[in-house]
Short mmCIF file of C-alpha atoms in Angstrom, two decimals:
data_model
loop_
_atom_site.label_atom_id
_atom_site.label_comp_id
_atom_site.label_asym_id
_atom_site.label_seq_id
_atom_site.Cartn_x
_atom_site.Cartn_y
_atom_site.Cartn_z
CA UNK A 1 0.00 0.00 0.00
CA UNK A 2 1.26 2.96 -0.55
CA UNK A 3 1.95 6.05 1.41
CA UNK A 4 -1.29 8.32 -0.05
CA UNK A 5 -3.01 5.39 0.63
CA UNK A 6 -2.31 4.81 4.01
CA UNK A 7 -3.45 8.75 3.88
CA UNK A 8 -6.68 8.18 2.77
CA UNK A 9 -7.39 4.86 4.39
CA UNK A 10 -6.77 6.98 7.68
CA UNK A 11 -8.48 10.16 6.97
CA UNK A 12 -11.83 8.21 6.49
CA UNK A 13 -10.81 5.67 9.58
CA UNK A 14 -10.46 2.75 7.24
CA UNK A 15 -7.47 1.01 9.01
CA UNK A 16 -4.20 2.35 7.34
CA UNK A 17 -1.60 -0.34 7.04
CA UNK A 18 0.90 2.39 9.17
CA UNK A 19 0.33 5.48 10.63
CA UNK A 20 1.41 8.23 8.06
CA UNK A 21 4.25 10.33 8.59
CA UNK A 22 6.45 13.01 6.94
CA UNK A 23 9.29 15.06 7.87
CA UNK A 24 9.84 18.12 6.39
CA UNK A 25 13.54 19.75 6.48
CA UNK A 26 13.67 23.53 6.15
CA UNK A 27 16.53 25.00 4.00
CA UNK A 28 18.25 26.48 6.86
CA UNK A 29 19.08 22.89 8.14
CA UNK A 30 20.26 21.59 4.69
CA UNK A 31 22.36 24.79 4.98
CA UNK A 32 23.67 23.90 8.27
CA UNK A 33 24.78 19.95 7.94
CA UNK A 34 25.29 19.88 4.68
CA UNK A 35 26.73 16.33 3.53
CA UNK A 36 25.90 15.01 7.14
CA UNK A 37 22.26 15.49 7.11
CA UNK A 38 22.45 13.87 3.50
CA UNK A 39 24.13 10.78 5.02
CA UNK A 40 21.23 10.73 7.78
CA UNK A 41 18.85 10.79 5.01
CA UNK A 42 19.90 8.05 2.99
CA UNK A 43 19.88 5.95 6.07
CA UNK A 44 15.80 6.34 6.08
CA UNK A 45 14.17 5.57 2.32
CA UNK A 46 10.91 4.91 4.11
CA UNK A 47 10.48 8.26 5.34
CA UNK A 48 12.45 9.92 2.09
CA UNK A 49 12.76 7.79 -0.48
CA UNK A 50 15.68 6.62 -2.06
CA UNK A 51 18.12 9.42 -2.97
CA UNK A 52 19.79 9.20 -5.99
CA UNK A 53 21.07 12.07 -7.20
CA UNK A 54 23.39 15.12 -5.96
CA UNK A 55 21.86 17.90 -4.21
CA UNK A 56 22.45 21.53 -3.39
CA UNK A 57 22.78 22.30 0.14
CA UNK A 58 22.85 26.12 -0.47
CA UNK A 59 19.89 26.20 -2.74
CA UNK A 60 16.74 28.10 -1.80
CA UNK A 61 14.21 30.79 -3.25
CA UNK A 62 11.10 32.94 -2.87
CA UNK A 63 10.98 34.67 0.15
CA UNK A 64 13.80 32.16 2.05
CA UNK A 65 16.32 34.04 0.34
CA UNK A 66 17.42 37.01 2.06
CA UNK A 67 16.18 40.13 1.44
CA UNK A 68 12.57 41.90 0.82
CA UNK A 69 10.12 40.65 -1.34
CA UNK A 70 6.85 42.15 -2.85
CA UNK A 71 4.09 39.91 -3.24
CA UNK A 72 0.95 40.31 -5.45
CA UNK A 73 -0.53 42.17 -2.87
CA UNK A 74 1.77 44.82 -2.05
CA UNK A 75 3.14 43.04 0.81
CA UNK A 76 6.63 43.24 1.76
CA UNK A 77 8.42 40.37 3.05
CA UNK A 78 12.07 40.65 5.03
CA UNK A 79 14.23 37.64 5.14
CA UNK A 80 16.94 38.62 7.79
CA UNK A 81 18.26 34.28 7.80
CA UNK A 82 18.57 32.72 4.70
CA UNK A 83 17.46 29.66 4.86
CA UNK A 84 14.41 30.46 6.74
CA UNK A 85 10.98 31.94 6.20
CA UNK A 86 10.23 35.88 5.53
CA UNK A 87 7.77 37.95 7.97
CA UNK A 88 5.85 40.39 6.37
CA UNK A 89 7.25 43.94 7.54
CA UNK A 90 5.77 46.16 4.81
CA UNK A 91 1.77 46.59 5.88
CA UNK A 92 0.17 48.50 2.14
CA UNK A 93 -2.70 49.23 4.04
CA UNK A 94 -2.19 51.15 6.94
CA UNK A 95 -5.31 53.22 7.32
CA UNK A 96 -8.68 52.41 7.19
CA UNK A 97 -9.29 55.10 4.06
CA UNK A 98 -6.81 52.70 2.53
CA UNK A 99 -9.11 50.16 2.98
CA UNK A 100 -11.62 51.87 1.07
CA UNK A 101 -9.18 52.18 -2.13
CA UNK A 102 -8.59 48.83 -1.87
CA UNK A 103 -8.62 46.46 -5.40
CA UNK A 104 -7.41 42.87 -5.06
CA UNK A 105 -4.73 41.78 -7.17
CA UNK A 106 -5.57 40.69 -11.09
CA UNK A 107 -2.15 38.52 -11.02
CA UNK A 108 -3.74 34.86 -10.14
CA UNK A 109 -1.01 33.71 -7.01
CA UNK A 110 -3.22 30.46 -6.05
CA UNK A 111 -3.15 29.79 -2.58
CA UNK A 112 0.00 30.76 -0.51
CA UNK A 113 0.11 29.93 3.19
CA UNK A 114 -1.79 32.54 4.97
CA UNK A 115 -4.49 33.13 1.91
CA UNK A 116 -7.27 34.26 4.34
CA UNK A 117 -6.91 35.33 7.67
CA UNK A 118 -2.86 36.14 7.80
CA UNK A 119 -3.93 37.78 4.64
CA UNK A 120 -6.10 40.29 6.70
CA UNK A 121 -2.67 41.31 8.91
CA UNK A 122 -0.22 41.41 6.52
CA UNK A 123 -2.02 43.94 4.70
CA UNK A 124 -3.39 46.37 7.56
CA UNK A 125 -0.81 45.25 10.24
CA UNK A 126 -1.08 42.91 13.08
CA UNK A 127 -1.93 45.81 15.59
CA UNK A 128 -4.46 47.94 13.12
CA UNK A 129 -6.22 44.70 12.21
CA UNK A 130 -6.67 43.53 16.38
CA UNK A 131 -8.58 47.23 16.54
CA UNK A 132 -10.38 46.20 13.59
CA UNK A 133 -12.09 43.21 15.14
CA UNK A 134 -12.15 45.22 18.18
CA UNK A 135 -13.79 48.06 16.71
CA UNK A 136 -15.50 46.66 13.92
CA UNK A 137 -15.79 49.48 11.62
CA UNK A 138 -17.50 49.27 8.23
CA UNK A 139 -13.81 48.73 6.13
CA UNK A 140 -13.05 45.36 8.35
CA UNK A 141 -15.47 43.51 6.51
CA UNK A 142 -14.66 45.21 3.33
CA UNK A 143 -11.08 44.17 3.57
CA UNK A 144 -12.53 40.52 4.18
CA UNK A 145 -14.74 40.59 1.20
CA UNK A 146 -12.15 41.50 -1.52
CA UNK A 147 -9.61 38.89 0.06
CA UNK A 148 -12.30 36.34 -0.24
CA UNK A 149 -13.60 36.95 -3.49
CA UNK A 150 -9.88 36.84 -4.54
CA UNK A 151 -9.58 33.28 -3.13
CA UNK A 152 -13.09 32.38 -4.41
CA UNK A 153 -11.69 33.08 -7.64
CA UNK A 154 -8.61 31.05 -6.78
CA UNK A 155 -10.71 28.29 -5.93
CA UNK A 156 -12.11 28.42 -9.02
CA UNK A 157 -9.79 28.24 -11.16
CA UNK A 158 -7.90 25.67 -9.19
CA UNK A 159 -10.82 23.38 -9.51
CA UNK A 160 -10.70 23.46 -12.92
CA UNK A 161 -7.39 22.52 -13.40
CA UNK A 162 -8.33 19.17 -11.08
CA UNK A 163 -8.99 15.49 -12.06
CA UNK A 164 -12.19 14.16 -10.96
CA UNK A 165 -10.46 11.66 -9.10
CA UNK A 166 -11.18 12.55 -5.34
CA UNK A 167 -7.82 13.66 -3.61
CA UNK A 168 -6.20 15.43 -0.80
CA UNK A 169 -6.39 19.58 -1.03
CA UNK A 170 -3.45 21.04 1.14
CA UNK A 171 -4.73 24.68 2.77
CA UNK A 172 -2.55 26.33 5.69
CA UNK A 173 -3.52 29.22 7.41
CA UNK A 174 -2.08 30.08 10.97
CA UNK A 175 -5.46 30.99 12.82
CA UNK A 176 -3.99 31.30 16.86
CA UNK A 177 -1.15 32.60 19.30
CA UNK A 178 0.73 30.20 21.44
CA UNK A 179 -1.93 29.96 23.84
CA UNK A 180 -5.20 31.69 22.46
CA UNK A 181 -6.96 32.41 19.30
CA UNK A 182 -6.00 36.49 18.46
CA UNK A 183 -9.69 36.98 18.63
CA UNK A 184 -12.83 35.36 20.31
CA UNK A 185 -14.28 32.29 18.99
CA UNK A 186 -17.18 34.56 18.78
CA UNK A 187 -15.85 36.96 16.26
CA UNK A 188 -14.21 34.20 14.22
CA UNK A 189 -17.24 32.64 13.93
CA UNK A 190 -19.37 35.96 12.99
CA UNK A 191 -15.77 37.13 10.18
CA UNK A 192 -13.87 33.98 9.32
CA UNK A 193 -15.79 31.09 9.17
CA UNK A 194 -18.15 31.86 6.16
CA UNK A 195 -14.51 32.64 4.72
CA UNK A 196 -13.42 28.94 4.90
CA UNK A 197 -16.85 27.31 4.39
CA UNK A 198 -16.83 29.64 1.09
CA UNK A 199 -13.72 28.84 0.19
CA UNK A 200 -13.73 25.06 1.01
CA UNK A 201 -17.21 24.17 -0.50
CA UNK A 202 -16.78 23.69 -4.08
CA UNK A 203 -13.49 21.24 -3.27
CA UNK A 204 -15.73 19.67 -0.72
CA UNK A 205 -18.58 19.00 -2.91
CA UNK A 206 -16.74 17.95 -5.71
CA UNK A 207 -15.78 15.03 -3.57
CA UNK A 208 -12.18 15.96 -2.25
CA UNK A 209 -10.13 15.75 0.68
CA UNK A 210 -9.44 19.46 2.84
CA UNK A 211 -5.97 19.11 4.63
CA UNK A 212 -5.81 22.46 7.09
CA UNK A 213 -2.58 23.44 8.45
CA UNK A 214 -2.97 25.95 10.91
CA UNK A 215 0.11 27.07 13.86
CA UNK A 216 -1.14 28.19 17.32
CA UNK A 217 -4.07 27.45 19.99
CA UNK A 218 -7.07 26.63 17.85
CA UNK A 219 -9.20 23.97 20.03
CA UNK A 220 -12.63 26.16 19.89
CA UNK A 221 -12.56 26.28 16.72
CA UNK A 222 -11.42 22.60 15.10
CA UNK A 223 -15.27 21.92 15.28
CA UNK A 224 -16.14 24.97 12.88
CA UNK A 225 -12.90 23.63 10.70
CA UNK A 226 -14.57 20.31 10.62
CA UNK A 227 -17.72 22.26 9.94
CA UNK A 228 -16.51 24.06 7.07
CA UNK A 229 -15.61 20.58 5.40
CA UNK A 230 -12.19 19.95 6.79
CA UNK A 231 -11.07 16.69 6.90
CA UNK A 232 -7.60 16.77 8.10
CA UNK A 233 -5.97 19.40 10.75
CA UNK A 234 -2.37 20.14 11.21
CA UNK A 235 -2.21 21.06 14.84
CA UNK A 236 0.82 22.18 16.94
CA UNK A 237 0.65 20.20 19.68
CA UNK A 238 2.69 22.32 22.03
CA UNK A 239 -0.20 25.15 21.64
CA UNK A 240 -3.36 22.79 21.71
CA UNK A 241 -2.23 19.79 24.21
CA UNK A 242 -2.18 16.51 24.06
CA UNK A 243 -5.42 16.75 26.59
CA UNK A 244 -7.48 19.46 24.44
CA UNK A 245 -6.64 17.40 21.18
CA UNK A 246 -7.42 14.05 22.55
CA UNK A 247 -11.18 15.67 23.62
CA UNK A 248 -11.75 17.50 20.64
CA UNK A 249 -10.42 15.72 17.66
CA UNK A 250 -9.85 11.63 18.44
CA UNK A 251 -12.35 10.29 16.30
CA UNK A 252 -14.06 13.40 15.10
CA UNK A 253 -11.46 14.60 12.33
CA UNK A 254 -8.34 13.50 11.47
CA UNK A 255 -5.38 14.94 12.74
CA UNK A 256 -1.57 15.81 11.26
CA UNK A 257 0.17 15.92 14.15
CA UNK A 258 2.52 18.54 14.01
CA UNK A 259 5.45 17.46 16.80
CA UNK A 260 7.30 19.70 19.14
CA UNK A 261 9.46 21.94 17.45
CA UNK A 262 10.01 23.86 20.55
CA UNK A 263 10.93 20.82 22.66
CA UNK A 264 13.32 19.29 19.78
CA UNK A 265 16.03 22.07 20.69
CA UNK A 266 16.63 21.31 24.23
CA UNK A 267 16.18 17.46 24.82
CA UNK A 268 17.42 14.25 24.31
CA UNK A 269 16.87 11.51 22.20
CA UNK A 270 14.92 9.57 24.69
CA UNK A 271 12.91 12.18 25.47
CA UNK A 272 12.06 12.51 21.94
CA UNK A 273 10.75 9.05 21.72
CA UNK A 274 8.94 9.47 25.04
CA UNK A 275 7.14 12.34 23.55
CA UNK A 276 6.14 10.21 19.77
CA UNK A 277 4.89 7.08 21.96
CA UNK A 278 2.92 9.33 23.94
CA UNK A 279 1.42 11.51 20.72
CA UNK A 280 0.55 8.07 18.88
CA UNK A 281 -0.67 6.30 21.85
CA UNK A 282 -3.24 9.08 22.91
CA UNK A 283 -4.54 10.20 19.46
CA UNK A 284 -4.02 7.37 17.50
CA UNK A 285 -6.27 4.34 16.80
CA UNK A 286 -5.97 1.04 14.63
CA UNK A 287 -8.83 2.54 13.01
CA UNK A 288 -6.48 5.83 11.33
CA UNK A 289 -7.22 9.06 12.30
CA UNK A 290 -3.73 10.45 12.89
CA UNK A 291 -1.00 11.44 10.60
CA UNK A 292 2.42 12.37 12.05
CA UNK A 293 4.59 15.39 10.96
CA UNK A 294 8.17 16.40 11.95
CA UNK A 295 9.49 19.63 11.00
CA UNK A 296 13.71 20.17 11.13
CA UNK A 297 15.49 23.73 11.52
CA UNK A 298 18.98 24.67 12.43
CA UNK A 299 18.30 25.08 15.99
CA UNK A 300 17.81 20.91 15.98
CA UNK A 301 21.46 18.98 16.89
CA UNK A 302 21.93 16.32 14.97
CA UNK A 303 21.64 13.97 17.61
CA UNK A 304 17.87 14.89 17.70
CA UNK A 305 17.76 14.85 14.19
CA UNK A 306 18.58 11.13 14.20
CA UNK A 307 16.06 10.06 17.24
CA UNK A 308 13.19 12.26 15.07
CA UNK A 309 13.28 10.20 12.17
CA UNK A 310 14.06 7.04 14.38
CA UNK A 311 10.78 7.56 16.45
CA UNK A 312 8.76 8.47 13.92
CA UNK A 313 9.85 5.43 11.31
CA UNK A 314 9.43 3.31 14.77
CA UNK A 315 6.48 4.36 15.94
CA UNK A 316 4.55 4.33 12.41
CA UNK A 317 3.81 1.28 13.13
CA UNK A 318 2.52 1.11 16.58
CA UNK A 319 -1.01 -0.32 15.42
CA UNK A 320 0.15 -2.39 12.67
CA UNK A 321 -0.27 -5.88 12.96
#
């Protein structure tokens, strides 16, 4: 069986063959270890595949590479770390009479991570947009409506580019803070849901799959994810809990399990494969329902790096028979 598969088999609780997993490596890393982290690699074809051919250690682009970059927005992105993501430090809409002038691109840029609600704060500012939803003056929901019908038009289009073969549509939007949604559940509910359910509908009922990535504390609203047609959540577990994710999603949706990135730093390899047991043995089922996902950075030793993809290649198969 193979890996998409075991995806699908797990998404619709259909007894996967092994829990799926995936590590992602972020340039900075490759940057970092260099021919070391290749060697690791190669050690691990289930989790990579075989690797065959030469690769550049240094090689990166869009907004990893340092610098500022413009997107199709107007949004200006500063890379200060090559090898690492951008954050958005040029806001083109800084007043609310801005708002007013506002016209959504005509340039057709799909859907980059933070298509709806990061959207909204990259182009008024993180503090101007908090007031917004604080204040909710007439422009807040006139800056949602053009992003929106951007992205309905992005759905569109997308769509029609699709097979009719039912597959697995990957969305990521970071919706919380480390330890709270940036506004009530309330207000989400009122601005941002009928967003997503917009957004997600025609993929939904055309018979696909909607994966959700989303960083920070969203527990109250993973029900109004599932709601909007969601099928699979990418969760941080650090910010949600193994506690909050066991009530709200085990058995209700299937969850990605994004691992602790903020733990892999600072311990050791046993405590890494304390913390994978625990994650599969508390979310996961024989039934499916969980997905794992590892994400490596610079700040990771190598040591850690090893016990990551050992614990996750181990424990992939915790409910196979």
């Amino acid at each position: 069986m193979s890996a998409q598969d075991d995806r699908i088999k797990s998404l619709k609780y259909e007894h996967p063959e092994f829990i799926p997993v995936g590590v992602g490596i972020l340039p900075a890393a490759w940057m970092k270890y260099r021919e070391e982290l290749d060697a690791l690699v190669a050690q691990h074809p289930i989790l990579f595949g075989e690797q065959n051919q030469d690769r550049n250690y240094d090689a990166v682009g869009g907004t990893y590479v340092a610098g500022d970059h413009v997107d199709v927005w107007g949004c200006v992105w500063s890379n200060v770390h090559e090898g690492n993501e951008a954050i958005v430090t040029g806001h083109p809409l800084p007043t609310r009479e801005s708002v007013r002038q506002l016209q959504a691109p005509t340039e057709d840029a799909g859907f980059p991570h933070g298509f709806m609600y990061l959207r909204l704060g990259d182009l008024r500012g993180f503090e101007e947009v908090m007031v917004d939803f604080a204040e909710e003056p007439p422009e807040l929901q006139q800056l949602i409506d053009t992003v929106l019908q951007y992205n309905l038009r992005q759905a569109e289009l997308r769509l029609a580019e699709m097979d009719d073969e039912p597959t697995i549509i990957y969305f990521g939007d970071d919706l919380g803070m480390q330890h709270a949604l940036p506004v009530s559940p309330e207000k989400w509910r009122q601005y941002l849901k009928p967003c997503f359910r917009q957004i997600y509908a025609p993929f939904h009922q055309a018979g696909h799959y909607i994966y959700m990535h989303t960083d920070g504390h969203i527990l109250e609203i993973i029900p109004d994810l599932v709601d909007c047609g969601v099928k699979i959540v990418n969760p941080q577990i650090r910010a949600n809990g193994l506690d909050g994710l066991e009530e709200v999603c085990k058995g209700k949706v299937c969850i990605n399990l994004d691992l602790d990135r903020q733990l892999f730093p600072f311990c050791t390899p046993a405590d890494i494969d304390d913390h994978v047991h625990e994650a599969v043995d508390r979310l996961g089922s024989p039934e499916g329902g969980l997905w794992l996902n590892a994400e490596i950075n610079d700040d990771i030793p190598m040591e850690n790096v090893a016990a990551i993809f050992k614990a996750v290649e181990k424990y992939r198969s915790h409910f196979s028979n």
